[in-house]
Amino acid sequence: MSDPAGESTTIERDPPAAPAALPPLRDEDDNLSAAFLDAVVAAIEASDAERARLLTEDLHEADVGAILEQLDAEQRPALIQLLGDAFDFTALTELDEATRVEILEDLPAETVAEGISELDSDDAVYILEDLDSEEREEILAQMPSIERLALKRSLDYPEDSAGRRMQTEFIAVAPFWTVGQTIDLMRESDDLPESFNEVFVVDPAFRFLGRVPLDRLLRSARPVKMGEIVDEGAQIVEATDELSSVARLFQRYNLISAPVVDESRRLVGIMTIDDAVDVIEEEADADIKRLGGVGDEEVSDRVLSIARSRLPWLCINLCTAILASFVIGLFETELQKMVALAVLMPIVASQGGNAGTQTMTVAVRALATRAIGPHNALRVVGRELVVGCINGLFFACIVAGVAVWRFGIADLGVVIAAAMLVNLIAAALAGILIPLVIHRFKFDPAIASGAFVTTVTDLVGFFSFLGFAALWFGFG
Amino acid sequence: MSDPAGESTTIERDPPAAPAALPPLRDEDDNLSAAFLDAVVAAIEASDAERARLLTEDLHEADVGAILEQLDAEQRPALIQLLGDAFDFTALTELDEATRVEILEDLPAETVAEGISELDSDDAVYILEDLDSEEREEILAQMPSIERLALKRSLDYPEDSAGRRMQTEFIAVAPFWTVGQTIDLMRESDDLPESFNEVFVVDPAFRFLGRVPLDRLLRSARPVKMGEIVDEGAQIVEATDELSSVARLFQRYNLISAPVVDESRRLVGIMTIDDAVDVIEEEADADIKRLGGVGDEEVSDRVLSIARSRLPWLCINLCTAILASFVIGLFETELQKMVALAVLMPIVASQGGNAGTQTMTVAVRALATRAIGPHNALRVVGRELVVGCINGLFFACIVAGVAVWRFGIADLGVVIAAAMLVNLIAAALAGILIPLVIHRFKFDPAIASGAFVTTVTDLVGFFSFLGFAALWFGFG
């Protein structure tokens, strides 16, 4: 740190460089390199603590986390115990939940308590909140009482609330303090957050008055009072606010941090952008997975819990499929008389399912990012209707051609074209209206829309095609 | 700003409060309130500049952007011209691309040039890069030459590179400067970035040596040299790096900012977390939309461009559906002899398609977040295979029951059960292997996986069900 800077002209792009003897951490595709992982595994198997330390000491905690994620289940606690004091428990915050819980269960409670007491409060809570309450109590019992109380207070806030993820270390001064006094406090105090970009100003009851960014502090003369340079226009978060709405606040207003207050408006912590980024990523991830019909599943989850989590959606789909098969069953006579109908009918249903999914995907995202609101909803519905008509006409022509070419029956072309047009219009309307209605009733459109939309397109697809055929050909 | 803080005990949660006469900005669902929008529209229609200013002057630029997004196309430039100098062009960075381009085309070039020259360089580039080169030149020609050159340099970097989104305003000092000199520079200089959290240290050729966070600067004594407190371990971004990998770097290492260097390692700008957050959100959004089979579509896009952007995926799906219909056509004899086959066959295909999509969704996300790597790929494939078997057995039993109950033919239950098991195993393998292979060949698995996976499950679904039936019942 006190290297006279003139000497160092090389620049390291990657996390602090490993000495020459160590393999490179990541390959050109940005995955962890096999060579590095092999070296770590070798050190674990040889119980070579010195080698393990050498390999990991200059790594960022995120990379240590990535290594742990790639190891086998029994190697993970082994590595942590091998590293001892050299292991930074922050790395555990970078893991999937299932992996983290597994590791914590395998480690002795004292090791966990010691490791966690070194962390910033937000990281400590993040690790503790996944454990069941018994284990959590056991670990908390081994921690110094001041830290225990601070952690317990955070854990008392509801899951997925700002109180759970806030950092309780921050600097707050009274408005009558001067810039000079504040700077002196920071120079002399040892008990400061690891890094910070602002100082808060509070009243005698510790209620939030405003904040002073460090650049403004630096640009002000020492005798100036903090109350004179305080910025009162801050976006404030309540400890009970949901993390997803906090993340949206960060994103909308490009915040780096935000003060967190309790119900009496007392300053109790700060939310920082890195936590908000994690929430934004988690939310997008959850949206993608819900649209794909899977729950909060992660790659590290166990087989049985995965199979179980995927069942509900598959069951719903089965009901839809059986319903569709009943619709087909209504036309047994027609199918028997003209087997071409059975051959062609999945085309209409499948094309509708896809078009509906496209519209629904755009609608769900637009609702999540608040790009559709009451003011433009009607405009968007109208637009989707037009898109459905255009694509419907286009594909009606194509499938009519295919049907006539394949079966040589011109009338079949007319029937399938009409069914395709009807189903793509139904798909457009279902794709936009179903998410809007689900959202209107305050449910998450990402979860349920898919099932409803494909139900509509399957039913309309089969019914319109077979129904038009029955009318046109007048069987039975 | 110089309000003696003791007096203000109320706290505003929302963007700086509107005076009593103004309607609330957002409703309880966090959408813009209809009342506020109506007030803005009324001001535009009455050409009431004072009222328009009163309504927007205390708003964050993100909220002004949200209002513009909700207005009609001709109201947007009208509002901007009504506001005149009071309009902060930063608000345009918050809009969808299509809306932004439309507004910029409608405004006089001088107005745009004047508005843009007030912005931070990253925001100015963000606005300019969407325009076609002719319009861009026209606007640039009206700007002061220093700013024009800085913007042109950023625009020379490839699209979606760090150079395009970096901020070129920053503070850099030599390593032999003292803390005191640096602080004095900041107190006296007018030409500083709007806000900043660190000072950079560079060599005489302006090559990056390291950085000093403001909190460290504040905690150091005035005579200390900057070279002694510089942090050299920074994550560095090259101006030509792709934004998506830069965003991943920010996310992985919880960065707030990162220095950007050119090919000769000279410091040319900084990337900040707010830009990285936008990229993270854009990437997640693009992933969701690709999985849903739509392109870079936004709610504000025009009908024809939407219809066109959705065509490719629908065309691919049509090919898949026609292929599946050929497979069905192979079994015309069987279908004619037993119409129950036509009624039941979509169930097998549909269930496979859903199970495959589930697996694929998890796989695509895990690849995007680097949670699947070479080290655990095999483990994940094995796990999906087991999940496929479990769910396959479960649904085989159910559909067998449904088939027997519906048609009273026990053999039909055996056939559909076997087909369901086979198709759910095929779905699991296709769902995991197809994204892995696409990723292996350096394509984006989010785009193409869906089409391939449903092709596999449709073909295997129809072929196994009708094939088993042909074998079991021995028709023809």
PDB file of N, CA, C and O in Angstrom, chain A residues 167 170 195-200 208 211-214 231 233-237 246 249-251 253-260 269-276, chain B residues 197 256 273:
ATOM      1  N   GLN A 167     -26.858  -2.186   5.884  1.00  0.00           N
ATOM      2  CA  GLN A 167     -25.603  -2.226   6.624  1.00  0.00           C
ATOM      3  C   GLN A 167     -25.792  -1.312   7.821  1.00  0.00           C
ATOM      4  O   GLN A 167     -26.266  -0.189   7.668  1.00  0.00           O
ATOM      5  N   PHE A 170     -22.324   2.987   9.902  1.00  0.00           N
ATOM      6  CA  PHE A 170     -22.311   4.239   9.133  1.00  0.00           C
ATOM      7  C   PHE A 170     -21.863   5.357  10.057  1.00  0.00           C
ATOM      8  O   PHE A 170     -21.769   5.164  11.279  1.00  0.00           O
ATOM      9  N   SER A 195     -15.588   1.012   4.076  1.00  0.00           N
ATOM     10  CA  SER A 195     -15.476   2.115   3.119  1.00  0.00           C
ATOM     11  C   SER A 195     -16.816   2.830   3.092  1.00  0.00           C
ATOM     12  O   SER A 195     -17.849   2.229   3.365  1.00  0.00           O
ATOM     13  N   PHE A 196     -16.801   4.122   2.791  1.00  0.00           N
ATOM     14  CA  PHE A 196     -18.052   4.875   2.784  1.00  0.00           C
ATOM     15  C   PHE A 196     -17.895   6.082   1.898  1.00  0.00           C
ATOM     16  O   PHE A 196     -16.786   6.555   1.642  1.00  0.00           O
ATOM     17  N   ASN A 197     -19.004   6.589   1.388  1.00  0.00           N
ATOM     18  CA  ASN A 197     -18.976   7.706   0.463  1.00  0.00           C
ATOM     19  C   ASN A 197     -19.732   8.917   0.979  1.00  0.00           C
ATOM     20  O   ASN A 197     -19.853   9.895   0.272  1.00  0.00           O
ATOM     21  N   GLU A 198     -20.252   8.817   2.194  1.00  0.00           N
ATOM     22  CA  GLU A 198     -21.048   9.928   2.687  1.00  0.00           C
ATOM     23  C   GLU A 198     -21.133   9.880   4.212  1.00  0.00           C
ATOM     24  O   GLU A 198     -20.883   8.860   4.836  1.00  0.00           O
ATOM     25  N   VAL A 199     -21.483  11.024   4.775  1.00  0.00           N
ATOM     26  CA  VAL A 199     -21.679  11.146   6.211  1.00  0.00           C
ATOM     27  C   VAL A 199     -23.131  11.595   6.413  1.00  0.00           C
ATOM     28  O   VAL A 199     -23.635  12.398   5.634  1.00  0.00           O
ATOM     29  N   PHE A 200     -23.799  11.012   7.411  1.00  0.00           N
ATOM     30  CA  PHE A 200     -25.187  11.377   7.639  1.00  0.00           C
ATOM     31  C   PHE A 200     -25.299  12.429   8.726  1.00  0.00           C
ATOM     32  O   PHE A 200     -24.457  12.505   9.629  1.00  0.00           O
ATOM     33  N   PHE A 208     -33.147  11.021  10.863  1.00  0.00           N
ATOM     34  CA  PHE A 208     -32.398  11.394   9.667  1.00  0.00           C
ATOM     35  C   PHE A 208     -32.726  12.810   9.213  1.00  0.00           C
ATOM     36  O   PHE A 208     -33.886  13.168   9.019  1.00  0.00           O
ATOM     37  N   ARG A 211     -27.822  14.111   4.203  1.00  0.00           N
ATOM     38  CA  ARG A 211     -26.494  13.519   4.112  1.00  0.00           C
ATOM     39  C   ARG A 211     -25.539  14.458   3.411  1.00  0.00           C
ATOM     40  O   ARG A 211     -25.943  15.345   2.659  1.00  0.00           O
ATOM     41  N   VAL A 212     -24.257  14.223   3.648  1.00  0.00           N
ATOM     42  CA  VAL A 212     -23.210  15.026   3.039  1.00  0.00           C
ATOM     43  C   VAL A 212     -22.277  14.069   2.291  1.00  0.00           C
ATOM     44  O   VAL A 212     -21.564  13.284   2.916  1.00  0.00           O
ATOM     45  N   PRO A 213     -22.317  14.102   0.954  1.00  0.00           N
ATOM     46  CA  PRO A 213     -21.385  13.256   0.203  1.00  0.00           C
ATOM     47  C   PRO A 213     -19.947  13.688   0.501  1.00  0.00           C
ATOM     48  O   PRO A 213     -19.690  14.879   0.749  1.00  0.00           O
ATOM     49  N   LEU A 214     -19.009  12.733   0.476  1.00  0.00           N
ATOM     50  CA  LEU A 214     -17.628  13.066   0.832  1.00  0.00           C
ATOM     51  C   LEU A 214     -17.035  14.130  -0.075  1.00  0.00           C
ATOM     52  O   LEU A 214     -16.233  14.945   0.363  1.00  0.00           O
ATOM     53  N   ASP A 231     -27.473  17.696   2.306  1.00  0.00           N
ATOM     54  CA  ASP A 231     -28.397  17.485   1.203  1.00  0.00           C
ATOM     55  C   ASP A 231     -29.627  16.774   1.751  1.00  0.00           C
ATOM     56  O   ASP A 231     -29.560  15.625   2.178  1.00  0.00           O
ATOM     57  N   GLY A 233     -32.520  16.215   0.157  1.00  0.00           N
ATOM     58  CA  GLY A 233     -33.433  15.644  -0.842  1.00  0.00           C
ATOM     59  C   GLY A 233     -33.256  14.155  -1.068  1.00  0.00           C
ATOM     60  O   GLY A 233     -33.647  13.653  -2.097  1.00  0.00           O
ATOM     61  N   ALA A 234     -32.655  13.463  -0.103  1.00  0.00           N
ATOM     62  CA  ALA A 234     -32.319  12.058  -0.327  1.00  0.00           C
ATOM     63  C   ALA A 234     -33.555  11.175  -0.481  1.00  0.00           C
ATOM     64  O   ALA A 234     -34.608  11.450   0.087  1.00  0.00           O
ATOM     65  N   GLN A 235     -33.430  10.122  -1.277  1.00  0.00           N
ATOM     66  CA  GLN A 235     -34.435   9.075  -1.349  1.00  0.00           C
ATOM     67  C   GLN A 235     -34.275   8.232  -0.098  1.00  0.00           C
ATOM     68  O   GLN A 235     -33.208   7.687   0.149  1.00  0.00           O
ATOM     69  N   ILE A 236     -35.333   8.123   0.699  1.00  0.00           N
ATOM     70  CA  ILE A 236     -35.238   7.386   1.951  1.00  0.00           C
ATOM     71  C   ILE A 236     -35.947   6.052   1.841  1.00  0.00           C
ATOM     72  O   ILE A 236     -36.980   5.937   1.186  1.00  0.00           O
ATOM     73  N   VAL A 237     -35.361   5.045   2.482  1.00  0.00           N
ATOM     74  CA  VAL A 237     -35.941   3.716   2.469  1.00  0.00           C
ATOM     75  C   VAL A 237     -36.427   3.395   3.870  1.00  0.00           C
ATOM     76  O   VAL A 237     -35.750   3.734   4.845  1.00  0.00           O
ATOM     77  N   VAL A 246     -37.264  -1.403  -3.245  1.00  0.00           N
ATOM     78  CA  VAL A 246     -36.040  -0.651  -2.972  1.00  0.00           C
ATOM     79  C   VAL A 246     -35.112  -0.713  -4.181  1.00  0.00           C
ATOM     80  O   VAL A 246     -34.537   0.289  -4.604  1.00  0.00           O
ATOM     81  N   LEU A 249     -36.203   1.559  -6.808  1.00  0.00           N
ATOM     82  CA  LEU A 249     -35.850   2.941  -6.447  1.00  0.00           C
ATOM     83  C   LEU A 249     -34.401   3.232  -6.825  1.00  0.00           C
ATOM     84  O   LEU A 249     -34.086   4.262  -7.422  1.00  0.00           O
ATOM     85  N   PHE A 250     -33.487   2.310  -6.477  1.00  0.00           N
ATOM     86  CA  PHE A 250     -32.069   2.486  -6.811  1.00  0.00           C
ATOM     87  C   PHE A 250     -31.888   2.616  -8.314  1.00  0.00           C
ATOM     88  O   PHE A 250     -31.126   3.444  -8.797  1.00  0.00           O
ATOM     89  N   GLN A 251     -32.601   1.751  -9.028  1.00  0.00           N
ATOM     90  CA  GLN A 251     -32.428   1.718 -10.460  1.00  0.00           C
ATOM     91  C   GLN A 251     -33.002   2.973 -11.107  1.00  0.00           C
ATOM     92  O   GLN A 251     -32.385   3.573 -11.965  1.00  0.00           O
ATOM     93  N   TYR A 253     -33.557   5.975  -9.830  1.00  0.00           N
ATOM     94  CA  TYR A 253     -32.906   7.239  -9.511  1.00  0.00           C
ATOM     95  C   TYR A 253     -31.384   7.139  -9.500  1.00  0.00           C
ATOM     96  O   TYR A 253     -30.707   8.002  -8.962  1.00  0.00           O
ATOM     97  N   ASN A 254     -30.835   6.069 -10.075  1.00  0.00           N
ATOM     98  CA  ASN A 254     -29.376   5.911 -10.136  1.00  0.00           C
ATOM     99  C   ASN A 254     -28.703   6.146  -8.788  1.00  0.00           C
ATOM    100  O   ASN A 254     -27.712   6.880  -8.692  1.00  0.00           O
ATOM    101  N   LEU A 255     -29.220   5.547  -7.738  1.00  0.00           N
ATOM    102  CA  LEU A 255     -28.655   5.764  -6.407  1.00  0.00           C
ATOM    103  C   LEU A 255     -27.414   4.907  -6.182  1.00  0.00           C
ATOM    104  O   LEU A 255     -27.269   3.839  -6.774  1.00  0.00           O
ATOM    105  N   ILE A 256     -26.517   5.386  -5.343  1.00  0.00           N
ATOM    106  CA  ILE A 256     -25.358   4.602  -4.924  1.00  0.00           C
ATOM    107  C   ILE A 256     -25.638   4.028  -3.536  1.00  0.00           C
ATOM    108  O   ILE A 256     -25.203   2.942  -3.181  1.00  0.00           O
ATOM    109  N   SER A 257     -26.359   4.795  -2.727  1.00  0.00           N
ATOM    110  CA  SER A 257     -26.749   4.317  -1.403  1.00  0.00           C
ATOM    111  C   SER A 257     -27.996   5.091  -0.964  1.00  0.00           C
ATOM    112  O   SER A 257     -28.318   6.125  -1.546  1.00  0.00           O
ATOM    113  N   ALA A 258     -28.675   4.562   0.045  1.00  0.00           N
ATOM    114  CA  ALA A 258     -29.853   5.250   0.559  1.00  0.00           C
ATOM    115  C   ALA A 258     -29.951   4.979   2.056  1.00  0.00           C
ATOM    116  O   ALA A 258     -29.676   3.867   2.513  1.00  0.00           O
ATOM    117  N   PRO A 259     -30.310   6.020   2.836  1.00  0.00           N
ATOM    118  CA  PRO A 259     -30.471   5.822   4.276  1.00  0.00           C
ATOM    119  C   PRO A 259     -31.707   4.968   4.565  1.00  0.00           C
ATOM    120  O   PRO A 259     -32.707   5.082   3.858  1.00  0.00           O
ATOM    121  N   VAL A 260     -31.611   4.113   5.586  1.00  0.00           N
ATOM    122  CA  VAL A 260     -32.748   3.289   5.998  1.00  0.00           C
ATOM    123  C   VAL A 260     -33.227   3.787   7.355  1.00  0.00           C
ATOM    124  O   VAL A 260     -32.420   3.949   8.275  1.00  0.00           O
ATOM    125  N   GLY A 269     -29.698   2.343   9.366  1.00  0.00           N
ATOM    126  CA  GLY A 269     -28.708   1.700   8.504  1.00  0.00           C
ATOM    127  C   GLY A 269     -28.663   2.333   7.138  1.00  0.00           C
ATOM    128  O   GLY A 269     -29.316   3.349   6.890  1.00  0.00           O
ATOM    129  N   ILE A 270     -27.846   1.756   6.256  1.00  0.00           N
ATOM    130  CA  ILE A 270     -27.851   2.210   4.869  1.00  0.00           C
ATOM    131  C   ILE A 270     -27.977   1.004   3.941  1.00  0.00           C
ATOM    132  O   ILE A 270     -27.492  -0.086   4.238  1.00  0.00           O
ATOM    133  N   MET A 271     -28.686   1.210   2.853  1.00  0.00           N
ATOM    134  CA  MET A 271     -28.717   0.225   1.772  1.00  0.00           C
ATOM    135  C   MET A 271     -27.692   0.684   0.749  1.00  0.00           C
ATOM    136  O   MET A 271     -27.623   1.870   0.424  1.00  0.00           O
ATOM    137  N   THR A 272     -26.900  -0.246   0.232  1.00  0.00           N
ATOM    138  CA  THR A 272     -25.897   0.137  -0.755  1.00  0.00           C
ATOM    139  C   THR A 272     -26.202  -0.511  -2.097  1.00  0.00           C
ATOM    140  O   THR A 272     -26.904  -1.511  -2.179  1.00  0.00           O
ATOM    141  N   ILE A 273     -25.653   0.103  -3.138  1.00  0.00           N
ATOM    142  CA  ILE A 273     -25.964  -0.303  -4.502  1.00  0.00           C
ATOM    143  C   ILE A 273     -25.606  -1.769  -4.765  1.00  0.00           C
ATOM    144  O   ILE A 273     -26.287  -2.452  -5.525  1.00  0.00           O
ATOM    145  N   ASP A 274     -24.534  -2.287  -4.120  1.00  0.00           N
ATOM    146  CA  ASP A 274     -24.155  -3.670  -4.432  1.00  0.00           C
ATOM    147  C   ASP A 274     -25.257  -4.640  -4.010  1.00  0.00           C
ATOM    148  O   ASP A 274     -25.538  -5.610  -4.711  1.00  0.00           O
ATOM    149  N   ASP A 275     -25.910  -4.342  -2.882  1.00  0.00           N
ATOM    150  CA  ASP A 275     -27.041  -5.189  -2.488  1.00  0.00           C
ATOM    151  C   ASP A 275     -28.206  -5.011  -3.460  1.00  0.00           C
ATOM    152  O   ASP A 275     -28.878  -5.969  -3.826  1.00  0.00           O
ATOM    153  N   ALA A 276     -28.431  -3.750  -3.878  1.00  0.00           N
ATOM    154  CA  ALA A 276     -29.525  -3.494  -4.821  1.00  0.00           C
ATOM    155  C   ALA A 276     -29.266  -4.213  -6.144  1.00  0.00           C
ATOM    156  O   ALA A 276     -30.185  -4.766  -6.746  1.00  0.00           O
TER     157      ALA A 276
ATOM    158  N   ASN B 197     -16.308   9.841  -6.131  1.00  0.00           N
ATOM    159  CA  ASN B 197     -15.990   9.134  -4.901  1.00  0.00           C
ATOM    160  C   ASN B 197     -14.513   8.782  -4.782  1.00  0.00           C
ATOM    161  O   ASN B 197     -14.113   8.120  -3.843  1.00  0.00           O
ATOM    162  N   ILE B 256     -18.129  -0.060  -7.509  1.00  0.00           N
ATOM    163  CA  ILE B 256     -18.916   1.167  -7.607  1.00  0.00           C
ATOM    164  C   ILE B 256     -18.484   1.934  -8.855  1.00  0.00           C
ATOM    165  O   ILE B 256     -19.272   2.585  -9.515  1.00  0.00           O
ATOM    166  N   ILE B 273     -21.227   2.593 -11.616  1.00  0.00           N
ATOM    167  CA  ILE B 273     -22.162   1.509 -11.343  1.00  0.00           C
ATOM    168  C   ILE B 273     -23.537   1.754 -11.952  1.00  0.00           C
ATOM    169  O   ILE B 273     -24.215   0.815 -12.372  1.00  0.00           O
TER     170      ILE B 273
END
